Short mmCIF file of C-alpha atoms and ligand atoms in Angstrom, two decimals:
data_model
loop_
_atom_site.label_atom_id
_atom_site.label_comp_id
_atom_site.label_asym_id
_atom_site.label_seq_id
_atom_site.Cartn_x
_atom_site.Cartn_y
_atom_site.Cartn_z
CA UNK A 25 36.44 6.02 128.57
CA UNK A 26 33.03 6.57 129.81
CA UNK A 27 31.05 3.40 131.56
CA UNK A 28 28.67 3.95 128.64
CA UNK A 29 31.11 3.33 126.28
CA UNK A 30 32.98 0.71 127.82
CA UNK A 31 29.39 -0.81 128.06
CA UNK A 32 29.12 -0.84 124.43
CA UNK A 33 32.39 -1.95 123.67
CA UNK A 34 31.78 -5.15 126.02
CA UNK A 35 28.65 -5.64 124.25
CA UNK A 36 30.25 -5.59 120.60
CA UNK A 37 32.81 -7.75 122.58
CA UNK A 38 30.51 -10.62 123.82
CA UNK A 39 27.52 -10.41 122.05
CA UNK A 40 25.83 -11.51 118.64
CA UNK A 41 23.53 -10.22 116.86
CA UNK A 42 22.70 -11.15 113.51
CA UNK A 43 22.14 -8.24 111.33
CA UNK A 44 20.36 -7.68 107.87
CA UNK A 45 22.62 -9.20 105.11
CA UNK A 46 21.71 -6.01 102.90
CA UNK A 47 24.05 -3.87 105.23
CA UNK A 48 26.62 -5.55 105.33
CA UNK A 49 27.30 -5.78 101.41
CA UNK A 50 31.07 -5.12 100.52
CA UNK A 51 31.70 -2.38 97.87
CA UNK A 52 29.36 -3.28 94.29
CA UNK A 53 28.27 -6.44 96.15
CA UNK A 54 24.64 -4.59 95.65
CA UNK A 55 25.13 -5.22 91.73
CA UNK A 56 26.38 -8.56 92.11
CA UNK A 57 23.37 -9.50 94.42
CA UNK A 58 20.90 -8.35 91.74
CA UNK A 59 22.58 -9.89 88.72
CA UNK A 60 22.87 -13.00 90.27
CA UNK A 61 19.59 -12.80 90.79
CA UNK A 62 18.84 -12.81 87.23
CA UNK A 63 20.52 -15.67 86.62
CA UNK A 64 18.83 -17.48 89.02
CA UNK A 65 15.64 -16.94 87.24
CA UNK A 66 16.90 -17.63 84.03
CA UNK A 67 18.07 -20.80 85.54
CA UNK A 68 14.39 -21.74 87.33
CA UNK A 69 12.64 -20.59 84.51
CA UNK A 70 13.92 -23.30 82.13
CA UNK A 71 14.38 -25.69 84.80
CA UNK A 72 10.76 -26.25 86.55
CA UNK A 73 11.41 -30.16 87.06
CA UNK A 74 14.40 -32.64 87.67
CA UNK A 75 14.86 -33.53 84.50
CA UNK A 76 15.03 -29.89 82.92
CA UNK A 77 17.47 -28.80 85.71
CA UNK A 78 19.75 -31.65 85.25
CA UNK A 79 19.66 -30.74 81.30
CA UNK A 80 21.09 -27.22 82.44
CA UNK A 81 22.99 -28.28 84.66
CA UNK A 82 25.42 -30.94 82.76
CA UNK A 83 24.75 -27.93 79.49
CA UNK A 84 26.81 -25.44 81.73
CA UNK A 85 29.14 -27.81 82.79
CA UNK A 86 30.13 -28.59 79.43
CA UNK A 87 30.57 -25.21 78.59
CA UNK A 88 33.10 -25.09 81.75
CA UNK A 89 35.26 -27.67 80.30
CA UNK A 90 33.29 -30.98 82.12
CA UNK A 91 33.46 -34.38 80.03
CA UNK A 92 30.52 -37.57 80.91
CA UNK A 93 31.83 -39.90 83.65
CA UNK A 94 32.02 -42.90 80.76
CA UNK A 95 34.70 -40.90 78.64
CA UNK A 96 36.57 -40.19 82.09
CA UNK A 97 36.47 -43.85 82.39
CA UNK A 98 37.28 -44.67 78.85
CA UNK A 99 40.40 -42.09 79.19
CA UNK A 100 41.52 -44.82 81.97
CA UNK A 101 43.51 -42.19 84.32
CA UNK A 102 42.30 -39.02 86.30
CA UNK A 103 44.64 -36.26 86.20
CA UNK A 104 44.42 -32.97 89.26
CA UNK A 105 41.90 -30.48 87.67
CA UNK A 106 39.78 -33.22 86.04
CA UNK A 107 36.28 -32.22 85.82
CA UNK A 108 33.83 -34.61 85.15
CA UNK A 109 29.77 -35.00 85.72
CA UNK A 110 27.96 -38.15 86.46
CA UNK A 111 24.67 -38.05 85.05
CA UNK A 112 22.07 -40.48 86.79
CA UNK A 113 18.89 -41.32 84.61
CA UNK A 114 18.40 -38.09 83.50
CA UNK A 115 17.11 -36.98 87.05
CA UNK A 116 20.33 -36.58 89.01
CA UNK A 117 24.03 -36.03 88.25
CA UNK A 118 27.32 -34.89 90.51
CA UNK A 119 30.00 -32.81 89.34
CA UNK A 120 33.43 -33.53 90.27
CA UNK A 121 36.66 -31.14 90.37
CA UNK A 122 39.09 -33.95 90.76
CA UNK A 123 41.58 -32.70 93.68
CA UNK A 124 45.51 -32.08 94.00
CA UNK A 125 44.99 -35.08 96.81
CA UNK A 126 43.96 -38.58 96.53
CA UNK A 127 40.44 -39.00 96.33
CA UNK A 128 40.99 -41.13 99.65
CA UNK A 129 42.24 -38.44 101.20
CA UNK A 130 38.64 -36.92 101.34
CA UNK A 131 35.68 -34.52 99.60
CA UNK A 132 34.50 -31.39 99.64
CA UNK A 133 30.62 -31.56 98.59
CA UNK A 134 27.82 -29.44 98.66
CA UNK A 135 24.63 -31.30 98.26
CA UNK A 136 21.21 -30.54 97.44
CA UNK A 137 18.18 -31.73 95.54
CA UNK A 138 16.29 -31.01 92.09
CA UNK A 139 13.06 -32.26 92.95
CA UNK A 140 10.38 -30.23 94.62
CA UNK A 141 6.45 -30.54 95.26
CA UNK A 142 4.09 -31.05 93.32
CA UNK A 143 1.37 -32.60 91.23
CA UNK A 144 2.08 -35.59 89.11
CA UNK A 145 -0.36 -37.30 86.63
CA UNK A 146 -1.73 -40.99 87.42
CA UNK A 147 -0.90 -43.84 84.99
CA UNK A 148 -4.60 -43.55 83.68
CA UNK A 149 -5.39 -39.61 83.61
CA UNK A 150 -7.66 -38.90 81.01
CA UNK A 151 -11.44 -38.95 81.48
CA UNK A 152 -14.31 -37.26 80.48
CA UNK A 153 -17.25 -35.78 82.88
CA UNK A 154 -20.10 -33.14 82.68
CA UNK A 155 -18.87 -32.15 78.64
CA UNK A 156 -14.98 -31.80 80.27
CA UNK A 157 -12.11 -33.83 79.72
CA UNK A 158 -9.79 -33.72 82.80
CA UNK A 159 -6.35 -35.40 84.00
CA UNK A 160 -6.35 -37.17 87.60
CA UNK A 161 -3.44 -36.55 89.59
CA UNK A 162 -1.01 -37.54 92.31
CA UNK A 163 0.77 -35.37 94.74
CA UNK A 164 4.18 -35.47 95.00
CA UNK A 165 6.21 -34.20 97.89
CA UNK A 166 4.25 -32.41 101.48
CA UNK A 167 1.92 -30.03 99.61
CA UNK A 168 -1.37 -27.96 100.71
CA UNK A 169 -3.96 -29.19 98.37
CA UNK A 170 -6.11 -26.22 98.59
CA UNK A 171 -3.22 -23.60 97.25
CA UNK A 172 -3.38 -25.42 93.83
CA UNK A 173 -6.72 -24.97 92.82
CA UNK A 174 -7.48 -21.41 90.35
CA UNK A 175 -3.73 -20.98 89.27
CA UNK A 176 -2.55 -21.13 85.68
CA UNK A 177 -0.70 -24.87 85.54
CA UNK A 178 1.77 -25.75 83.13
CA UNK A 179 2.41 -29.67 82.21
CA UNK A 180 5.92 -30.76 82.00
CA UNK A 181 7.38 -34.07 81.59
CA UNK A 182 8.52 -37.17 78.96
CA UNK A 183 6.12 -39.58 77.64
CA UNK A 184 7.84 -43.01 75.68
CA UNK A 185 5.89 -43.85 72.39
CA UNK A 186 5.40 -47.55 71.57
CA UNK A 187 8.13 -47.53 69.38
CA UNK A 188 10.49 -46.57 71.63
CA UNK A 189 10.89 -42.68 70.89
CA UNK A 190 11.00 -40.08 73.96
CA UNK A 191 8.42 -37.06 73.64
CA UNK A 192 9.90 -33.82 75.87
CA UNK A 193 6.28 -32.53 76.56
CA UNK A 194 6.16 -29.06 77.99
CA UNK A 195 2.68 -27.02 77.57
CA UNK A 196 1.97 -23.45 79.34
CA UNK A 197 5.45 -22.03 79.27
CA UNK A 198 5.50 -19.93 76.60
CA UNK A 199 3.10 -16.97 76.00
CA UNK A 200 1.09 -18.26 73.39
CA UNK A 201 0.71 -21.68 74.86
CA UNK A 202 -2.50 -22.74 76.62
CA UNK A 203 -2.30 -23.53 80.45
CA UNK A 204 -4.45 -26.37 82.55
CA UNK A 205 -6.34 -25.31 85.78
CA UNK A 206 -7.86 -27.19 88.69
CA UNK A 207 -11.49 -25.96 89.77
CA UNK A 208 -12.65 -24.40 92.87
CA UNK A 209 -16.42 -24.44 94.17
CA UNK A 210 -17.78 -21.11 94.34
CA UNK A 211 -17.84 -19.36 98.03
CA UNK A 212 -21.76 -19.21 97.07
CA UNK A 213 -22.43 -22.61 97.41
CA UNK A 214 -19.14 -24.01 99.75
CA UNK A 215 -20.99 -23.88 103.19
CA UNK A 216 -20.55 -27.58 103.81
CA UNK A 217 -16.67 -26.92 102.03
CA UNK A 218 -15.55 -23.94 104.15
CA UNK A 219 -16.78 -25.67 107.24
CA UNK A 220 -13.91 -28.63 107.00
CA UNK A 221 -10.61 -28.37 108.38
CA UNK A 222 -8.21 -26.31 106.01
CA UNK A 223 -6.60 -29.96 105.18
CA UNK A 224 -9.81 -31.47 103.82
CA UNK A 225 -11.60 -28.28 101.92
CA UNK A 226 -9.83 -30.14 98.71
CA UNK A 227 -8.86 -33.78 98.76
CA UNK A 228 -6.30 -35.23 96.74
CA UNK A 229 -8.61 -36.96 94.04
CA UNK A 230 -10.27 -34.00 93.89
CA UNK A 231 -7.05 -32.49 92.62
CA UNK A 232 -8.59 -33.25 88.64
CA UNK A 233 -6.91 -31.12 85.64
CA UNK A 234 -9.13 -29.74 83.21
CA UNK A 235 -7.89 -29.78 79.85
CA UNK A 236 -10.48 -29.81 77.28
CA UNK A 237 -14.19 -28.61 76.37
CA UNK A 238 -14.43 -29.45 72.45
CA UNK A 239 -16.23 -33.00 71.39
CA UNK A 240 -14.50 -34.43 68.83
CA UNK A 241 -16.79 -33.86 65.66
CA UNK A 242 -18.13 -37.46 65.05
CA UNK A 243 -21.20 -37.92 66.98
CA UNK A 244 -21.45 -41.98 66.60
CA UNK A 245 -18.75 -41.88 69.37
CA UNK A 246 -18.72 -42.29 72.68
CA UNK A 247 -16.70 -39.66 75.39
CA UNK A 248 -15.69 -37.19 72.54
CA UNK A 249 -14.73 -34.42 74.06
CA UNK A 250 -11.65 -36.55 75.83
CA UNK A 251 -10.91 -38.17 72.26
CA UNK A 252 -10.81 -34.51 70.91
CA UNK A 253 -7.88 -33.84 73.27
CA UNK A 254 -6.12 -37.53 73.00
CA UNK A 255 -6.35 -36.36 69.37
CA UNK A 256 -5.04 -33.52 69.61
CA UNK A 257 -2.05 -34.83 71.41
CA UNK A 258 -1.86 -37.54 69.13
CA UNK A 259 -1.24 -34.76 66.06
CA UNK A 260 1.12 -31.95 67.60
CA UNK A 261 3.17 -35.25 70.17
CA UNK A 262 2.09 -38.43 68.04
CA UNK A 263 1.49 -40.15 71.46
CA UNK A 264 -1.67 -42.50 72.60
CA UNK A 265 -3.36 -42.72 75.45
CA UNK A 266 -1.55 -46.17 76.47
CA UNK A 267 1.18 -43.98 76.23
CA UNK A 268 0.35 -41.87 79.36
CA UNK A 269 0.23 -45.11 81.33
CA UNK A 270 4.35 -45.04 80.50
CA UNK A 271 4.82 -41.22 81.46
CA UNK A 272 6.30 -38.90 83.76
CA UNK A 273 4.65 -36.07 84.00
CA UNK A 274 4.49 -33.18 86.13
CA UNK A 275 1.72 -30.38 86.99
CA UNK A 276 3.52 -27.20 88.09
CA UNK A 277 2.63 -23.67 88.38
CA UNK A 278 3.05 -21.97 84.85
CA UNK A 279 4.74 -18.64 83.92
CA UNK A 280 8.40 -17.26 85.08
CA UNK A 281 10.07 -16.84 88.20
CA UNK A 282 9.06 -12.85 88.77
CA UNK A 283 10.73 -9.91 91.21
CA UNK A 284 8.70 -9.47 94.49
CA UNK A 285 8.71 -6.40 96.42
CA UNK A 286 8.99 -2.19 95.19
CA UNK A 287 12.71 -2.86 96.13
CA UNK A 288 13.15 -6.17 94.20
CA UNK A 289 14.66 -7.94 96.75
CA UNK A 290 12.77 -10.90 96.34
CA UNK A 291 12.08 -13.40 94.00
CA UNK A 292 8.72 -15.87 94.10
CA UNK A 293 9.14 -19.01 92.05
CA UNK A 294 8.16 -22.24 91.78
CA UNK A 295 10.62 -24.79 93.45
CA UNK A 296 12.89 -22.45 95.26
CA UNK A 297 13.16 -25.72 97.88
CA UNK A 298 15.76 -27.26 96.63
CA UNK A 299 16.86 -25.43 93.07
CA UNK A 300 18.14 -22.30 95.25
CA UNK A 301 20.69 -24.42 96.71
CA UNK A 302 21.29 -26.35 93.84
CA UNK A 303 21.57 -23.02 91.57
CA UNK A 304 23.96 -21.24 94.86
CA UNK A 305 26.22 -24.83 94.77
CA UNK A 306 26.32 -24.76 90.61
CA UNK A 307 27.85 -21.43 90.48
CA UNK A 308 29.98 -22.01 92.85
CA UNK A 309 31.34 -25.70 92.16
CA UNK A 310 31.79 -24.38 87.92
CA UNK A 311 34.11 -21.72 89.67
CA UNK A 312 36.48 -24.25 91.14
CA UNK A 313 39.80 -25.02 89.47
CA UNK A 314 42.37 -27.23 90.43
CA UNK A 315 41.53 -27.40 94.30
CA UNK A 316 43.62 -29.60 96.89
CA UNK A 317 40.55 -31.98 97.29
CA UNK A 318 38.32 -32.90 95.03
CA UNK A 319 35.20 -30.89 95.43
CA UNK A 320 31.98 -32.31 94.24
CA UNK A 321 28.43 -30.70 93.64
CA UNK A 322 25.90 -33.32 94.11
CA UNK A 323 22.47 -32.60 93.10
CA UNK A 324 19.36 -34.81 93.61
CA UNK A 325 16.40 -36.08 92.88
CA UNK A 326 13.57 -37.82 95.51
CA UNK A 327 14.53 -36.03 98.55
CA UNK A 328 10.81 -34.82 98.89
CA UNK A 329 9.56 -38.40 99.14
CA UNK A 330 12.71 -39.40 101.39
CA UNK A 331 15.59 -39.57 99.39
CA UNK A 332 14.32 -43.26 98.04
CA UNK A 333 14.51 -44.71 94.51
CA UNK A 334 17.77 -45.04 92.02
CA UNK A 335 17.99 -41.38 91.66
CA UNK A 336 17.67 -40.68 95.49
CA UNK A 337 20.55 -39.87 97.84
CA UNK A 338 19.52 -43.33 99.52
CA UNK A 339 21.13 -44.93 96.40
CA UNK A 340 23.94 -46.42 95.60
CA UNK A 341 24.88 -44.38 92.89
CA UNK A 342 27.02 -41.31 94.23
CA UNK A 343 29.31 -44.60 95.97
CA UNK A 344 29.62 -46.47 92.95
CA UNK A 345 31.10 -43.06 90.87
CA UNK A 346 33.77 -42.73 93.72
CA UNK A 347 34.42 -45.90 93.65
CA UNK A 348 35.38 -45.61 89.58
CA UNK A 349 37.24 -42.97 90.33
CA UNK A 350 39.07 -44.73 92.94
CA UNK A 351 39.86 -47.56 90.88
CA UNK A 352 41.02 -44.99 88.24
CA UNK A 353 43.14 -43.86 90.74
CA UNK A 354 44.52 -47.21 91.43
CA UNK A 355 42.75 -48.39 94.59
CA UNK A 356 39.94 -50.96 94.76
CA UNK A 357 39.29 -51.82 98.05
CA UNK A 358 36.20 -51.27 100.35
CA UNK A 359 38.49 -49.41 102.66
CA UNK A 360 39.54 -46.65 100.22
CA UNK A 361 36.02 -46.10 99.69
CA UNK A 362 35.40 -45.92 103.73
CA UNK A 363 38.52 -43.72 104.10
CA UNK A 364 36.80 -41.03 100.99
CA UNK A 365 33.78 -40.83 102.28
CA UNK A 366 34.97 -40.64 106.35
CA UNK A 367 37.73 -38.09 105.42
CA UNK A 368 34.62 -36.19 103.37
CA UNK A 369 33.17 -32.50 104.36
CA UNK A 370 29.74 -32.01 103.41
CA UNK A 371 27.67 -28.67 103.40
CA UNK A 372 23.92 -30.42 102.92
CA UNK A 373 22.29 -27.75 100.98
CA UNK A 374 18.78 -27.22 101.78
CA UNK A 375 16.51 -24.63 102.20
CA UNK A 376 14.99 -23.82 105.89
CA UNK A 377 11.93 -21.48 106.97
CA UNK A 378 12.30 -18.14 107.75
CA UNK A 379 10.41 -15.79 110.29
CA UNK A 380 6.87 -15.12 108.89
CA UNK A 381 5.21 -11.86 110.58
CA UNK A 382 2.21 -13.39 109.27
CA UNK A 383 3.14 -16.59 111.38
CA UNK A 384 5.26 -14.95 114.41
CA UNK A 385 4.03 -18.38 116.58
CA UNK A 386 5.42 -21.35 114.90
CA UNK A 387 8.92 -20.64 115.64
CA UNK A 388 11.72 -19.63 118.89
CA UNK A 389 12.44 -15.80 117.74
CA UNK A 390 15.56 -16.02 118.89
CA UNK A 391 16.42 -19.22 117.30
CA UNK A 392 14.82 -18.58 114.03
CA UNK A 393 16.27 -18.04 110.55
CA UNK A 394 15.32 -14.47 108.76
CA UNK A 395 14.72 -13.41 105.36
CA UNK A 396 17.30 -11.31 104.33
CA UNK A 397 20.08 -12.37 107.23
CA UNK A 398 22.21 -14.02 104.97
CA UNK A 399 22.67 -18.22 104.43
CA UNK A 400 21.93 -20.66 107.70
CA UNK A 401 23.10 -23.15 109.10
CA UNK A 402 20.83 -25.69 110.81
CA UNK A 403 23.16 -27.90 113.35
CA UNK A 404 20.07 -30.38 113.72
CA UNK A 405 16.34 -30.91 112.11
CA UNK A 406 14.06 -33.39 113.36
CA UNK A 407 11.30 -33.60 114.97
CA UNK A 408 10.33 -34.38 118.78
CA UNK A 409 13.63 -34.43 120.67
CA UNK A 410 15.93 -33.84 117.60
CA UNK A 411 14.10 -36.96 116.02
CA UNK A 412 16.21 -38.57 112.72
CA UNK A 413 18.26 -35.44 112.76
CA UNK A 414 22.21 -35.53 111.32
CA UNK A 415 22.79 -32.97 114.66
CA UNK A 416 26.14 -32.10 113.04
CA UNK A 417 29.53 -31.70 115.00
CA UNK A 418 30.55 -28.28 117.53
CA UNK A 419 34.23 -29.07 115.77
CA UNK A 420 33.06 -29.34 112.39
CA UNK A 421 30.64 -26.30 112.79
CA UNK A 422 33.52 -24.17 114.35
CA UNK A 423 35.69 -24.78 110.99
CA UNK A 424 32.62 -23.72 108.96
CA UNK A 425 31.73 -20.68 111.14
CA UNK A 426 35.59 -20.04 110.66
CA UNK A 427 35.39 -20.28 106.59
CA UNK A 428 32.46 -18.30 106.93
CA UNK A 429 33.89 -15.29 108.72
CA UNK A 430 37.07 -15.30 107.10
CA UNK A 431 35.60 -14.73 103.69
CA UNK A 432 32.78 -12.53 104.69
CA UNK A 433 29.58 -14.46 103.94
CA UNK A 434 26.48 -13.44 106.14
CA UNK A 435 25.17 -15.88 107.92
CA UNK A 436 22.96 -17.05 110.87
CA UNK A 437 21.53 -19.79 112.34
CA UNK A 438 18.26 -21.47 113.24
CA UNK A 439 15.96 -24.14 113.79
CA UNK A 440 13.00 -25.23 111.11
CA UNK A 441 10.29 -24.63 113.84
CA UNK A 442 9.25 -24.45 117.95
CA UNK A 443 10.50 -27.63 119.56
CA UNK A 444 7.24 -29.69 119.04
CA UNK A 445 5.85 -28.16 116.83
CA UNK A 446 6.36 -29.86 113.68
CA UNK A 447 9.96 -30.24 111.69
CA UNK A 448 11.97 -31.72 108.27
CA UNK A 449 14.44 -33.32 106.95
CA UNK A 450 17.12 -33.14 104.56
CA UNK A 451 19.87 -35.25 103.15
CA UNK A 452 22.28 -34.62 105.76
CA UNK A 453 22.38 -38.03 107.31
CA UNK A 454 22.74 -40.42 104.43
CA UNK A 455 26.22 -38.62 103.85
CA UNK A 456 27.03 -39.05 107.59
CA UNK A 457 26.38 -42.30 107.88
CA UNK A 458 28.94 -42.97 105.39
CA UNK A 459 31.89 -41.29 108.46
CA UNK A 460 31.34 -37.79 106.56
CA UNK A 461 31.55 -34.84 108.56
CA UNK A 462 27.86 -33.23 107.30
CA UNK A 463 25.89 -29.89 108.38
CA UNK A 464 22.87 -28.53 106.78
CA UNK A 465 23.64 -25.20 105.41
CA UNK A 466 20.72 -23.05 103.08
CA UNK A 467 18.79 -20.37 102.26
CA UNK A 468 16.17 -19.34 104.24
CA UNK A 469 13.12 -18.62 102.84
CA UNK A 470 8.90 -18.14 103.24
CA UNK A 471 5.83 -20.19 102.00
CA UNK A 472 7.93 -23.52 101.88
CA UNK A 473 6.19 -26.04 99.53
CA UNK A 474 3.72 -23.76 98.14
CA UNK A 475 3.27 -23.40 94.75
CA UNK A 476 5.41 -20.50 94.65
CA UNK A 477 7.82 -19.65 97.19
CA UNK A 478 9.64 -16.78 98.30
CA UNK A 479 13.50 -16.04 98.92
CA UNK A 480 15.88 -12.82 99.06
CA UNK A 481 18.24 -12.13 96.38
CA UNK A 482 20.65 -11.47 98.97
CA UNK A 483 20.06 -14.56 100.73
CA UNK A 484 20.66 -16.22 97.11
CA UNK A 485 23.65 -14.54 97.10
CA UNK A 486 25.01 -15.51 100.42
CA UNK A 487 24.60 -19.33 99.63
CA UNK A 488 26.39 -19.18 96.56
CA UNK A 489 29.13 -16.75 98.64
CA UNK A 490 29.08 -19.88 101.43
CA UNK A 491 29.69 -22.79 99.30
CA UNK A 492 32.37 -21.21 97.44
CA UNK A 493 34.20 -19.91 100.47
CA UNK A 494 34.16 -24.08 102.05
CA UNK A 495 34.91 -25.21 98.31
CA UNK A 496 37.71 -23.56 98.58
MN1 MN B 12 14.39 -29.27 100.53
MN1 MN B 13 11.06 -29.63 100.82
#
């Protein structure tokens, strides 16, 4: 053997290098990669809030032989194989494959969240100014104001009529549907605008909706054109304008998830932070029969405004289901419940930002995630010194990198960011505080929180490949 050689081998040896997850596809993975794909955009393009994904999600779950928590509770015993969903207000729900095992002895759960950012309307949105009738609005989530101004916006959300009926209100979806749009000034007259920081060139209450033009036809009345739309709305939704004040609705990008790139590796859509994980956990947890424990998809809603609320992963709802199943299974005590959740594994599924050329500055090269490298893992997020961070386990991220390699699923790992130069969060330490063993573990992708963001298919792909392999 020649020195250069045995140099090489040494290096093959010791080293690691993360390579491109597109080589290292198994025979008619390619296919797979690109059909998955599809489904994925089926899957984002009917499911553009909480509330729509959670409708998909408990409608393919069904399909897969999943009853409703309250019949597994009527039927009074849970039997190995069991497979039941736990729908929370309409904006969150957990699937469970009940396990081989005793629910005490431990979980297998892969958890990530439904929400993502964007624009929600105010309690009081209409108004009328300068002969247009707009809708005010309130961010939700970490957004950059200025990337939703002169975009096509669709409206999506439920509004609650007087008499108690719910109104499923989704406008600029379809093709022949009309879509909203927030103004810009022109660069003609923005001197004073395009001086300010990038952060205050639009402000938040400047973040107004048109949505009308046409006066309503009797001229005795005050503000017409805005009672030309509420009547409008009134005819095709039969809902008032007190109604709004009772709403949830929700200003995203309109139009379909679409192929990016003359290779179609990529996909831009709207809410790719979380739903990629969410979709890449689905497909994986509707795959699992009969495991030893019981595996669990847990998908969420309010993690972009810090897990909070009844339908957060701060709540006490995921706890309480256990803890029905555990008294289905005979034990009611506190301690069963400690001994589930601190015999649980958890892969916290959330996104993380990849290398941007555009950006090369914001993040460590060579401890950055890459578009395309397969699914990462992120041992610790934070910010300043590892700030709020989960910082998972070396033992617990051995056995992962173990399940990993063993069943061939590309991966790498990296940090959101430079150390001080900004960071996130995820879900990772609620679970962990409960004793579970908890790492996050997600696809990497570009332009985080904008609008539309960007993944690889075969980064998709790799998630979905990840979860299954720890499932099972
Ligand atoms: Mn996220
Ligand atoms: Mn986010």
């Amino acid at each position: 053997m020649s020195n250069t050689n045995s140099g090489k081998d040494l290096q093959k040896r010791l080293t690691k290098e993360f390579k491109s997850a597109w080589d290292q596809l198994k025979e008619g993975e390619m296919e797979t990669v690109f059909s998955f794909g599809e489904a994925y955009k089926n899957f984002m393009d009917n499911g553009k809030t909480e509330r729509e994904c959670v409708t998909e999600i408990i409608a393919k779950a069904k399909a897969k032989g999943y009853i409703s928590f309250e019949e597994a509770l009527k039927k009074g015993k849970l039997t190995a194989g069991e497979k039941i969903y736990a729908e929370n207000k309409g904006k969150a729900v957990a699937l469970f494959v009940m396990g081989k095992e005793k629910l005490e002895e431990g979980m297998k759960i892969v958890g990530a969240h439904l929400d993502a950012p964007r624009l929600d309307l105010k309690a009081c949105p209409v108004y009328e100014d300068g002969g247009l009738a707009l809708l005010k609005t309130h961010y939700y989530g970490g957004i950059k104001k200025y990337q939703w101004v002169a975009i096509p916006l669709a409206i999506h959300g439920v509004m609650i009529k007087a008499n108690g009926d719910k109104v499923n209100v989704v406008i600029g979806e379809d093709e022949s549907d009309p879509v909203f749009y927030i103004t810009d000034l022109l660069p003609h007259l923005a001197s004073d605008q395009m001086a300010k920081k990038m952060g205050e060139g639009i402000t938040g209450e400047g973040l107004n909706i048109l949505i009308g033009n046409i006066p309503y036809e009797d001229q005795e009345v005050s503000e017409r054109v805005k009672l030309n739309v509420l009547n409008l709305l009134s005819q095709k939704y039969g809902v008032t304008e007190e109604d709004f004040t009772v709403a949830e609705l929700e200003i995203v990008p309109a139009g379909k998830a679409r192929d990016v790139g003359i290779d179609r590796s990529m996909i831009a859509a709207h809410g790719h932070d979380d739903r990629v994980c969410s979709f890449a956990a689905l497909e994986a947890v509707l795959e699992v029969d009969e495991p030893n424990k019981t595996v669990v998809g847990l998908f969420l809603d309010k993690e972009e405004v810090g897990s909070m609320g009844n339908t957060g992963m701060e709540s006490m709802f995921f706890q309480h289901c256990v803890a029905e199943l555990l008294s289905l299974q005979g034990s009611n005590s506190y301690i069963s419940l400690h001994r589930a959740f601190k015999n649980t594994k958890v892969l916290s599924g959330d996104v993380t930002a990849g290398f941007d050329p555009n950006y090369p500055d914001v993040l460590d090269k060579r401890n950055a995630s890459f578009i395309g490298k397969g699914v990462t893992i992120t041992k610790y997020t934070g910010v300043r010194g590892k700030a709020g961070s989960n910082d998972a386990n070396a033992e617990f991220l051995a056995e992962v990198r173990n399940i990993f390699n063993e069943n061939e699923v590309v991966w790498q790992i990296g940090e959101l960011g430079k150390v001080d130069q900004g960071g996130g969060g995820t879900i990772a330490y609620i679970l962990a505080n409960y004793g579970a063993e908890v790492v996050d573990c997600g696809t990497p992708m570009l332009s985080m929180h904008a609008p539309l963001e960007l993944i690889s298919k075969v980064d998709l792909y790799m998630t979905y490949k990840a979860y299954k392999a720890f499932y099972l």
